[in-house]
Tab-separated table of N, CA and C and ligand atoms in Angstrom:
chain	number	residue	atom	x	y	z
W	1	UNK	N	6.490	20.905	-5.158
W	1	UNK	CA	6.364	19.930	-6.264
W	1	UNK	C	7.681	19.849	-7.020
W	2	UNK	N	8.217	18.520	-7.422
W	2	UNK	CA	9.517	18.759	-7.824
W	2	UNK	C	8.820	17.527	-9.193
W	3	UNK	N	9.353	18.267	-10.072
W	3	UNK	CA	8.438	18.130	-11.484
W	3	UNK	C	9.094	16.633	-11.880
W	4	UNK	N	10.532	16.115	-11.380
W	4	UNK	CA	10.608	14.648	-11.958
W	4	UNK	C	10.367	13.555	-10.854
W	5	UNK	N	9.581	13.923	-9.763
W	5	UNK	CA	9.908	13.067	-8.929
W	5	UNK	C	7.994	12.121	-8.983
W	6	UNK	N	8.138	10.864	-8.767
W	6	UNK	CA	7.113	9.857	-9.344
W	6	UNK	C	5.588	10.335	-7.838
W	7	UNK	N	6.554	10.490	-6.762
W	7	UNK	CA	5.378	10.625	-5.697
W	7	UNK	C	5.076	11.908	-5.718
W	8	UNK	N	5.496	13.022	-6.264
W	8	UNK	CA	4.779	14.735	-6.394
W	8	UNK	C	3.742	14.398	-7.517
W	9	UNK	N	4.284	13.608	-8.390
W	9	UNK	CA	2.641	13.538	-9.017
W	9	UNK	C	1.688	12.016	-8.559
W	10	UNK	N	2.148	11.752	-8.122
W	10	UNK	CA	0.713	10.917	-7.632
W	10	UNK	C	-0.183	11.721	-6.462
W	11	UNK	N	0.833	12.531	-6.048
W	11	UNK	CA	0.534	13.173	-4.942
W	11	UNK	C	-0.870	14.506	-5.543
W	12	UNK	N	-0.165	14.892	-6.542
W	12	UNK	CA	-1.069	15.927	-8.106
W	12	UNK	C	-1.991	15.166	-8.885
W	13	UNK	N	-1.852	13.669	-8.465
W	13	UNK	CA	-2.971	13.087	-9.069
W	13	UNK	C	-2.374	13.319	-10.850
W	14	UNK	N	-1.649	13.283	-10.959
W	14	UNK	CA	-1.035	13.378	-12.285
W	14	UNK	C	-0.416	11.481	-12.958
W	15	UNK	N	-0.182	11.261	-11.575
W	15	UNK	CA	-0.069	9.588	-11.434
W	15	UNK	C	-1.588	8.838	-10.415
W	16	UNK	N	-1.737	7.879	-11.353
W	16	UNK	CA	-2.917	6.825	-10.526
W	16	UNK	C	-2.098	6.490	-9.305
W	17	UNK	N	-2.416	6.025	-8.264
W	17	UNK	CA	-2.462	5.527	-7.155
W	17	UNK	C	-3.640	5.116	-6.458
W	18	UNK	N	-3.332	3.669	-5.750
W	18	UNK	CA	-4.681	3.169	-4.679
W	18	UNK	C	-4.575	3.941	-3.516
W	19	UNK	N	-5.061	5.042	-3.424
W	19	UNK	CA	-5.234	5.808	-2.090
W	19	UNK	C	-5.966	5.207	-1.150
W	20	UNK	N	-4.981	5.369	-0.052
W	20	UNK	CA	-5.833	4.671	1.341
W	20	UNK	C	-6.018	5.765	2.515
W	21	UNK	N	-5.630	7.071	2.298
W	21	UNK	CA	-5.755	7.985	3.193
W	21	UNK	C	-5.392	9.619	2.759
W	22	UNK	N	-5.973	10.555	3.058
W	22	UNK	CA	-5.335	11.837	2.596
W	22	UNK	C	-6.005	12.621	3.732
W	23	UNK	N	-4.834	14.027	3.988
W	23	UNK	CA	-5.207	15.120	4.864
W	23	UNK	C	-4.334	16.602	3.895
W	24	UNK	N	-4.231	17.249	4.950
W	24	UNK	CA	-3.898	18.765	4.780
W	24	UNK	C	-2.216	18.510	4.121
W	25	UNK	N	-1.327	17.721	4.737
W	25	UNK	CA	0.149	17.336	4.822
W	25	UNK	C	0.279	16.301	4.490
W	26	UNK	N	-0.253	15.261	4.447
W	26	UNK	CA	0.436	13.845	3.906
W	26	UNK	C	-0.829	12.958	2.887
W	27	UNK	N	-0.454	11.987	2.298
W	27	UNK	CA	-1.367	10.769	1.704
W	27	UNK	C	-0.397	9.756	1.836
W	28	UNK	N	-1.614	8.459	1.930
W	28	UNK	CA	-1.286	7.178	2.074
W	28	UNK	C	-1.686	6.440	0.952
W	29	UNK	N	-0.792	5.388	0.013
W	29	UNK	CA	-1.230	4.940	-0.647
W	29	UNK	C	-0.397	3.713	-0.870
W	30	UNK	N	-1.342	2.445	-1.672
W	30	UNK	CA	-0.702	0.780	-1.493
W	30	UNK	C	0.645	1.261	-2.289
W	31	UNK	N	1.946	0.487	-1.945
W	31	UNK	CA	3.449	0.269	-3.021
W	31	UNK	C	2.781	-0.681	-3.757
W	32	UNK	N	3.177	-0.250	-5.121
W	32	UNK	CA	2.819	-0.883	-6.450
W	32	UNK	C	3.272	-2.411	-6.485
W	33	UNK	N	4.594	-2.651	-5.304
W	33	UNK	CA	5.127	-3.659	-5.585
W	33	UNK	C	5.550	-4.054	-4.184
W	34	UNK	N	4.361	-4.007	-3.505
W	34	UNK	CA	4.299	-4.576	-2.018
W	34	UNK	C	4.852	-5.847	-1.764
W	35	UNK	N	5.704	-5.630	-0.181
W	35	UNK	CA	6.323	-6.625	0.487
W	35	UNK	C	5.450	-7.655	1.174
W	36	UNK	N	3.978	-7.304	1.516
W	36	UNK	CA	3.110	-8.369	1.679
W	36	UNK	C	1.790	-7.634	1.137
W	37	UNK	N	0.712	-8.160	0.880
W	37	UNK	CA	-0.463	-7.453	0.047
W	37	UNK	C	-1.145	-6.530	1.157
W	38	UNK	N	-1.356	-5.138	1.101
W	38	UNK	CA	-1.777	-4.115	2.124
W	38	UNK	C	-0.507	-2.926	2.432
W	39	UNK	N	0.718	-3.527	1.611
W	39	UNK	CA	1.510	-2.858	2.623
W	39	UNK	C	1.366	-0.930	1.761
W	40	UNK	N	1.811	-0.016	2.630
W	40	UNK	CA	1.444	0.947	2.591
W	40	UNK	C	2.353	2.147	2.544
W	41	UNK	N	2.214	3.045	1.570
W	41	UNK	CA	3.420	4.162	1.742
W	41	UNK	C	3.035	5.407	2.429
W	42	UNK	N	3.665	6.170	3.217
W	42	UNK	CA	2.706	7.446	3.970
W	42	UNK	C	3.777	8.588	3.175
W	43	UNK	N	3.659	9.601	2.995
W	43	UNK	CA	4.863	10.289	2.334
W	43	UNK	C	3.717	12.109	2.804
W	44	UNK	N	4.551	12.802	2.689
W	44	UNK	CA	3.904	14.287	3.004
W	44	UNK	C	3.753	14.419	1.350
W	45	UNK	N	2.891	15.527	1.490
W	45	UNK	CA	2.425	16.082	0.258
W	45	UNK	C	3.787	16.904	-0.491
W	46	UNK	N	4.468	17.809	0.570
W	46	UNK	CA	5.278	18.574	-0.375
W	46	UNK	C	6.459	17.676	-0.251
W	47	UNK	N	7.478	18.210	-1.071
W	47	UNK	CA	8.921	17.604	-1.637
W	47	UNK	C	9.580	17.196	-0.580
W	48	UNK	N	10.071	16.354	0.521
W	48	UNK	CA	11.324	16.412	1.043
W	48	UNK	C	12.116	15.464	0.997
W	49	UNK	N	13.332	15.623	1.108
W	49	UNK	CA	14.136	14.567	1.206
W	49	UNK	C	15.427	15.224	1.291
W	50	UNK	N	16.265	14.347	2.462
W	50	UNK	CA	15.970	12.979	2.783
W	50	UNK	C	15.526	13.161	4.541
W	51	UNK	N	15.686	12.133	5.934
W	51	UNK	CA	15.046	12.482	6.649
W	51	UNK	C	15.240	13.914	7.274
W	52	UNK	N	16.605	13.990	7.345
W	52	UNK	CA	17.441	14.831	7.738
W	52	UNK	C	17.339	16.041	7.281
W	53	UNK	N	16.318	16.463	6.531
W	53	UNK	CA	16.148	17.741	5.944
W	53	UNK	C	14.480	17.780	5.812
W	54	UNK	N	14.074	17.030	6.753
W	54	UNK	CA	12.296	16.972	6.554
W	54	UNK	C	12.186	18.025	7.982
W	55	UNK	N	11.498	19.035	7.930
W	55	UNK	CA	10.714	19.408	9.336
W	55	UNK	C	10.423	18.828	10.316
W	56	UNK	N	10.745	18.739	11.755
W	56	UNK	CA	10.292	18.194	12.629
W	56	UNK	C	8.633	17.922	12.886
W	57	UNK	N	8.051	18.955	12.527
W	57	UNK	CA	6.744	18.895	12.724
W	57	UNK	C	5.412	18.124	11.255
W	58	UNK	N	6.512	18.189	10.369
W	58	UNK	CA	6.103	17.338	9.255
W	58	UNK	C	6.528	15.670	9.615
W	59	UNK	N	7.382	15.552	9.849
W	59	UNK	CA	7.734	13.876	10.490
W	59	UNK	C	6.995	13.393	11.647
W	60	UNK	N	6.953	14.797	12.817
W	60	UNK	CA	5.724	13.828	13.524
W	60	UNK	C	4.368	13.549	13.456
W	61	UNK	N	3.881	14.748	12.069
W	61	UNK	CA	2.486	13.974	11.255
W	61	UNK	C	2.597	12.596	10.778
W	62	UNK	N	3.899	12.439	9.926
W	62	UNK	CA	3.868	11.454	9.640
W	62	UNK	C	3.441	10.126	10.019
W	63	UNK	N	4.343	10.609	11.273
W	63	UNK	CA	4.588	9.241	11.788
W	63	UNK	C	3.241	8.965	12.932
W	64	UNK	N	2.415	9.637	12.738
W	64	UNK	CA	1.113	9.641	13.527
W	64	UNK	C	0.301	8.963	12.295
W	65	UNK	N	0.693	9.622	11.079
W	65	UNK	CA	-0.709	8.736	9.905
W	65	UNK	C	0.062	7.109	9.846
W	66	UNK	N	1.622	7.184	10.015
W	66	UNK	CA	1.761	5.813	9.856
W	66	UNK	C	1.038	4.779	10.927
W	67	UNK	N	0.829	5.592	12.154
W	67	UNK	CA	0.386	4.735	13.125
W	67	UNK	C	-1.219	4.517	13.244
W	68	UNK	N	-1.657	5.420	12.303
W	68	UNK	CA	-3.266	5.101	11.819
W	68	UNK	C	-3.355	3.927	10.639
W	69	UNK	N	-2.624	4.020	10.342
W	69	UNK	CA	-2.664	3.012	8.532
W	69	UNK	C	-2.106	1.705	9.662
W	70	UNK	N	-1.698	1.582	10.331
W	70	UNK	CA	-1.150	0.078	11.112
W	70	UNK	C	-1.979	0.024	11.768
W	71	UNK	N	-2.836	0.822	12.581
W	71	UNK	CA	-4.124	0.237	13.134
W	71	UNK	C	-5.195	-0.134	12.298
W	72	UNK	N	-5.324	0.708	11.065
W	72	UNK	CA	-6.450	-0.054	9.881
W	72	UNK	C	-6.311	-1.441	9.387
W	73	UNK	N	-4.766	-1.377	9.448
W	73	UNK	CA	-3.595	-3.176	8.628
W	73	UNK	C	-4.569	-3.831	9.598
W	74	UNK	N	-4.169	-3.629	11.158
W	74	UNK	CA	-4.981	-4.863	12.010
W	74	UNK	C	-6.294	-5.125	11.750
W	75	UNK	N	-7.131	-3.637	11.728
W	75	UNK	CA	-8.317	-4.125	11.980
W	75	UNK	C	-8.601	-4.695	10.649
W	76	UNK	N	-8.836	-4.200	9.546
W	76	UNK	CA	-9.377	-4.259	7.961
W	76	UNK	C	-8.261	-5.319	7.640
W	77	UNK	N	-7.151	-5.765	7.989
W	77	UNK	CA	-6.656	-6.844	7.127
W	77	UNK	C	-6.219	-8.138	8.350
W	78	UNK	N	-6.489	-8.390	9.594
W	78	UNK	CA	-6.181	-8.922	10.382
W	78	UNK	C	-4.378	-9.515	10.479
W	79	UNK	N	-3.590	-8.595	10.560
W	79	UNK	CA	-2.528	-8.298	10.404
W	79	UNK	C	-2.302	-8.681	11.988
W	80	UNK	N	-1.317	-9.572	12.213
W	80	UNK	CA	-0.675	-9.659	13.640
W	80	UNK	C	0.721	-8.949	14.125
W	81	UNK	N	0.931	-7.925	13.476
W	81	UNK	CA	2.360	-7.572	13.451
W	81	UNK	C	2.407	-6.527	11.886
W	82	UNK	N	3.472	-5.362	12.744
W	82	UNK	CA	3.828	-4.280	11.491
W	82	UNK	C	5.291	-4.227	11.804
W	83	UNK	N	5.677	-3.641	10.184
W	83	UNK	CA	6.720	-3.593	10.139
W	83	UNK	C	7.007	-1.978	9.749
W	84	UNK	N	7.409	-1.056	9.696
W	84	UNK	CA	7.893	0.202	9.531
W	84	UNK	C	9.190	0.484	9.427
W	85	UNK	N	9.119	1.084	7.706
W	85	UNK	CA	10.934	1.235	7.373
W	85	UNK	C	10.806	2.392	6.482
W	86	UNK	N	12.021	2.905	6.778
W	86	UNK	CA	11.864	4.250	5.769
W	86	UNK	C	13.542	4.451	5.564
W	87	UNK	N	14.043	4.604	4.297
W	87	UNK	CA	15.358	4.605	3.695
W	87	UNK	C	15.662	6.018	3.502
W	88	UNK	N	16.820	6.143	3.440
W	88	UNK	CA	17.509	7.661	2.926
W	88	UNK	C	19.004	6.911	2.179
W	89	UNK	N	18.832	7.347	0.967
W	89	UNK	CA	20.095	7.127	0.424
W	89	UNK	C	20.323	5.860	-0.679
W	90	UNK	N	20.672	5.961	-1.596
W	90	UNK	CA	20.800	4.364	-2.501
W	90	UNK	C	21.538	3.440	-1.549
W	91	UNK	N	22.579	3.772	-0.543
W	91	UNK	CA	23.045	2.753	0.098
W	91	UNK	C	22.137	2.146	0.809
W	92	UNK	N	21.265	2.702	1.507
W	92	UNK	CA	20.528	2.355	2.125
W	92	UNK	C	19.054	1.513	1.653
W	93	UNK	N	18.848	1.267	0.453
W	93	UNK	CA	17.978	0.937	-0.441
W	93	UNK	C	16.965	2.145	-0.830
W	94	UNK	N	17.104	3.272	-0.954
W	94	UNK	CA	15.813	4.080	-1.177
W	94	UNK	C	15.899	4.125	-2.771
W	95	UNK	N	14.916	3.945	-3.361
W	95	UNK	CA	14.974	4.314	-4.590
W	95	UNK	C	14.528	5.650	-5.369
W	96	UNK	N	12.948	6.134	-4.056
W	96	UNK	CA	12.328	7.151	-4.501
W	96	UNK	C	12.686	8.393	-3.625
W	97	UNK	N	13.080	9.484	-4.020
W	97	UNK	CA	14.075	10.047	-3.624
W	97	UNK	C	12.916	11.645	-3.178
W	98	UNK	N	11.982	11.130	-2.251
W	98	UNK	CA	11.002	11.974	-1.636
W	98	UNK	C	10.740	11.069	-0.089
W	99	UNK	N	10.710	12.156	0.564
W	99	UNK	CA	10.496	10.885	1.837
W	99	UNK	C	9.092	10.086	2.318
W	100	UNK	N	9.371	8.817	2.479
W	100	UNK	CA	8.543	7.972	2.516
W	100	UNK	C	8.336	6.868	3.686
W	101	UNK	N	7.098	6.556	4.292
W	101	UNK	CA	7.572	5.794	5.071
W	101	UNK	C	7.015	4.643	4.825
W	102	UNK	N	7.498	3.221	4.606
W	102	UNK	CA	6.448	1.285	4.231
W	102	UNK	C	5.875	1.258	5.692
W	103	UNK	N	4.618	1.276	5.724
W	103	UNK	CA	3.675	0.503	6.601
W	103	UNK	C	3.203	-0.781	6.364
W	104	UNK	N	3.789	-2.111	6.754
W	104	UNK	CA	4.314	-3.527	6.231
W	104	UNK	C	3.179	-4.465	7.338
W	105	UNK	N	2.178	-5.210	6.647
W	105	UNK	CA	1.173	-5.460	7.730
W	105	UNK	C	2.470	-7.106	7.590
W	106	UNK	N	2.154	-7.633	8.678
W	106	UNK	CA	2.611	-8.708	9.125
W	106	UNK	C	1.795	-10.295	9.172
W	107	UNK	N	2.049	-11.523	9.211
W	107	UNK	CA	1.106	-12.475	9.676
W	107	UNK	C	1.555	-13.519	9.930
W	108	UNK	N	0.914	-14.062	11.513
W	108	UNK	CA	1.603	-15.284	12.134
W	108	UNK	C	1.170	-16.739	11.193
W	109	UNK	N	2.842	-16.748	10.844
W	109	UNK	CA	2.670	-17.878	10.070
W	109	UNK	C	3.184	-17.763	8.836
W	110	UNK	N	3.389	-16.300	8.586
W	110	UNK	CA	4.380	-16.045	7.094
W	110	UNK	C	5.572	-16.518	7.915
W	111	UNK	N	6.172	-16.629	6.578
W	111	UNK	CA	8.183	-16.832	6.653
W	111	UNK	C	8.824	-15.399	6.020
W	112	UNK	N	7.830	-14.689	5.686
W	112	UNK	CA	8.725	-13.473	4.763
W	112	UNK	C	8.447	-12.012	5.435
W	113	UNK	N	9.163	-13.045	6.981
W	113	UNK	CA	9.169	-11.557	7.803
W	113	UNK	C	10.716	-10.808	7.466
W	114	UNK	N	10.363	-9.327	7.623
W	114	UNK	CA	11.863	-9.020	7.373
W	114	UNK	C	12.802	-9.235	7.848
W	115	UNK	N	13.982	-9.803	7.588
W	115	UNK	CA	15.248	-10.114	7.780
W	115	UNK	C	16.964	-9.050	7.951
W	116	UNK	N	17.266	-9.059	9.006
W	116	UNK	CA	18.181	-8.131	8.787
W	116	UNK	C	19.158	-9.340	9.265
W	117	UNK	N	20.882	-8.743	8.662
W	117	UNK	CA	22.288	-9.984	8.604
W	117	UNK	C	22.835	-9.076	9.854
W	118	UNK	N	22.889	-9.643	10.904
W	118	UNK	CA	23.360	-9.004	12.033
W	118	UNK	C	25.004	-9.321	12.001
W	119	UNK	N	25.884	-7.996	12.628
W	119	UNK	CA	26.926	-7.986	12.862
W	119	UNK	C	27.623	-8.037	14.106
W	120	UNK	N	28.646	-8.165	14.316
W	120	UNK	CA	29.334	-7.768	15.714
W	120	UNK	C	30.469	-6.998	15.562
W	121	UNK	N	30.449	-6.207	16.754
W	121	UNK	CA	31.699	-5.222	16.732
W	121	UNK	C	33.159	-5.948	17.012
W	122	UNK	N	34.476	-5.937	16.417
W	122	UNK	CA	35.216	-6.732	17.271
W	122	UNK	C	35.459	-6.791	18.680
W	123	UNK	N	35.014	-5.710	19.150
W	123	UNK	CA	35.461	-5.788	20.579
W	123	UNK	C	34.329	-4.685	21.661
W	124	UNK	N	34.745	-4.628	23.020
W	124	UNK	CA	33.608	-3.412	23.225
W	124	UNK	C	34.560	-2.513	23.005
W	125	UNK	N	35.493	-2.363	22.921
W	125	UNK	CA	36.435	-0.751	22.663
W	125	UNK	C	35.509	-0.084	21.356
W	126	UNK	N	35.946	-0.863	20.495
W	126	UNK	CA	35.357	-0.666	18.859
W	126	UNK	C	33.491	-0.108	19.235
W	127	UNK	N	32.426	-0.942	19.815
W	127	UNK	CA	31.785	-0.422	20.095
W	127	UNK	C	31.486	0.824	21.035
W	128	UNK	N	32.764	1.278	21.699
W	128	UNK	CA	32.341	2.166	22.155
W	128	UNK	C	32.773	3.264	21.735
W	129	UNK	N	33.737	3.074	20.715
W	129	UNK	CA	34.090	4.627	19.868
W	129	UNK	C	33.146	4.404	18.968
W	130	UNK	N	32.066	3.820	18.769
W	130	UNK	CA	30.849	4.280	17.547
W	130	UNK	C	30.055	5.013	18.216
W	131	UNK	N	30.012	4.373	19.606
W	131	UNK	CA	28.869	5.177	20.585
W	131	UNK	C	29.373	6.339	21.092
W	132	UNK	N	30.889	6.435	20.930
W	132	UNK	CA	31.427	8.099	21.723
W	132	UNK	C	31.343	9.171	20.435
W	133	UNK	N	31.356	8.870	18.991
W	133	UNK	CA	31.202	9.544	18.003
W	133	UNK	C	29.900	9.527	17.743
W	134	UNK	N	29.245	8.930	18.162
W	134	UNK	CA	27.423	9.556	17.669
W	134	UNK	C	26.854	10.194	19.272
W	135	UNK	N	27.335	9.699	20.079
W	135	UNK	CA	27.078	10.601	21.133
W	135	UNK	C	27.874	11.967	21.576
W	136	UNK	N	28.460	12.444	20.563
W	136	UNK	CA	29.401	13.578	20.399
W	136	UNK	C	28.536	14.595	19.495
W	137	UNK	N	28.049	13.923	17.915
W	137	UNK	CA	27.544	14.392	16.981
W	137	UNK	C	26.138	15.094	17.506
W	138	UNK	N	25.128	13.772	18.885
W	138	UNK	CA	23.863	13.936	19.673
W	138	UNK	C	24.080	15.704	20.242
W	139	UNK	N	25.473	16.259	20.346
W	139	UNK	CA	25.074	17.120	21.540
W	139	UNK	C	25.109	18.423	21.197
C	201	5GP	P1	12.233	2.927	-1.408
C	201	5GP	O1	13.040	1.770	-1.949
C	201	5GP	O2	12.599	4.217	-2.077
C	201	5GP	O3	12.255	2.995	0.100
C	201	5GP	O4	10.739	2.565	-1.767
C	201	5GP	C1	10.070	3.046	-2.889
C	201	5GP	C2	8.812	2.225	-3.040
C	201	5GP	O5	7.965	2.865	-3.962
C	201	5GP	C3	9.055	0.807	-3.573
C	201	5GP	O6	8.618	-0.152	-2.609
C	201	5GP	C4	8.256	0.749	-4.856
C	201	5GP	O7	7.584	-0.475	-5.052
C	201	5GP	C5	7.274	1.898	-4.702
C	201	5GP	N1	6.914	2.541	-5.955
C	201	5GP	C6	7.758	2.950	-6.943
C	201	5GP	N2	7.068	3.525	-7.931
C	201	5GP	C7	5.765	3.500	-7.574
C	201	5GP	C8	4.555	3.961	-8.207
C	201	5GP	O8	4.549	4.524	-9.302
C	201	5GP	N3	3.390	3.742	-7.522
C	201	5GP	C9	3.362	3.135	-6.298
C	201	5GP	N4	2.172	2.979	-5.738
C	201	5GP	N5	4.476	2.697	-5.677
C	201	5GP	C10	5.671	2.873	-6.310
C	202	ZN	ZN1	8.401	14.527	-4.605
């Protein structure tokens, strides 16, 4: 429990939240300020952050309740499509600084699917010293 952080106490029930799921290690509950109505935060019970310092075996709970809360999006909200994003870092947009993952129900026929500004490398050289330095860091 890390006493200033907003999801250790919702997590303590010290903060309201619309709970949509709880176990031994994680809860699921609606973002206050959802990207489409349903969408969903999965976060573990204890403190971590950021991914890179979460347990392996705590992330692949996770990411097993995220894949239960996207099968509920379909069935209970007839959702044609999920979206799944999880930030580390203010650069990166995270604001809440416990790890978290958006379970984002989708629907054919919105326009406010997420958008990413795609880039290009100048050249393949350039792409391939990004790929020889993260496949260096991989080993
Ligand atoms: P981040 O930008 O850190 O990836 O996402 C944090 C998310 O937490 C945001 O989408 C924001 O709307 C949500 N959020 C922030 N404070 C609260 C809160 O008190 N209750 C709930 N349910 N969601 C929150
Ligand atoms: Zn926390």
């Amino acid at each position: 429990m890390n006493a200033d952080c907003i999801f250790c106490k919702i997590v303590n029930d010290q903060m309201p939240s619309a709970r949509v799921y709880d176990d031994a290690q994680a809860i699921a509950f609606l973002d206050i300020a959802p990207v489409a109505k349903g969408h969903v935060l999965v976060i573990p019970r204890s403190h971590y952050d950021p991914i890179t310092a979460t347990p392996d075996e705590i992330l692949a709970h996770l990411i097993s309740v995220v894949k239960r809360v996207a099968a509920a999006q379909v069935d209970a909200l007839g959702a044609n499509g999920i979206n799944v994003s999880q930030a580390n870092g203010r650069c990166a947009g995270q604001v809440v600084p416990h790890i978290h993952f958006h379970v984002i129900p989708r629907f054919d026929g919105g326009a406010d699917h997420e958008k990413w500004t795609s880039k290009r490398y100048t050249d393949t050289h350039e792409m391939e010293s990004f790929a020889k330095n993260i496949r260096a860091a991989l080993k």
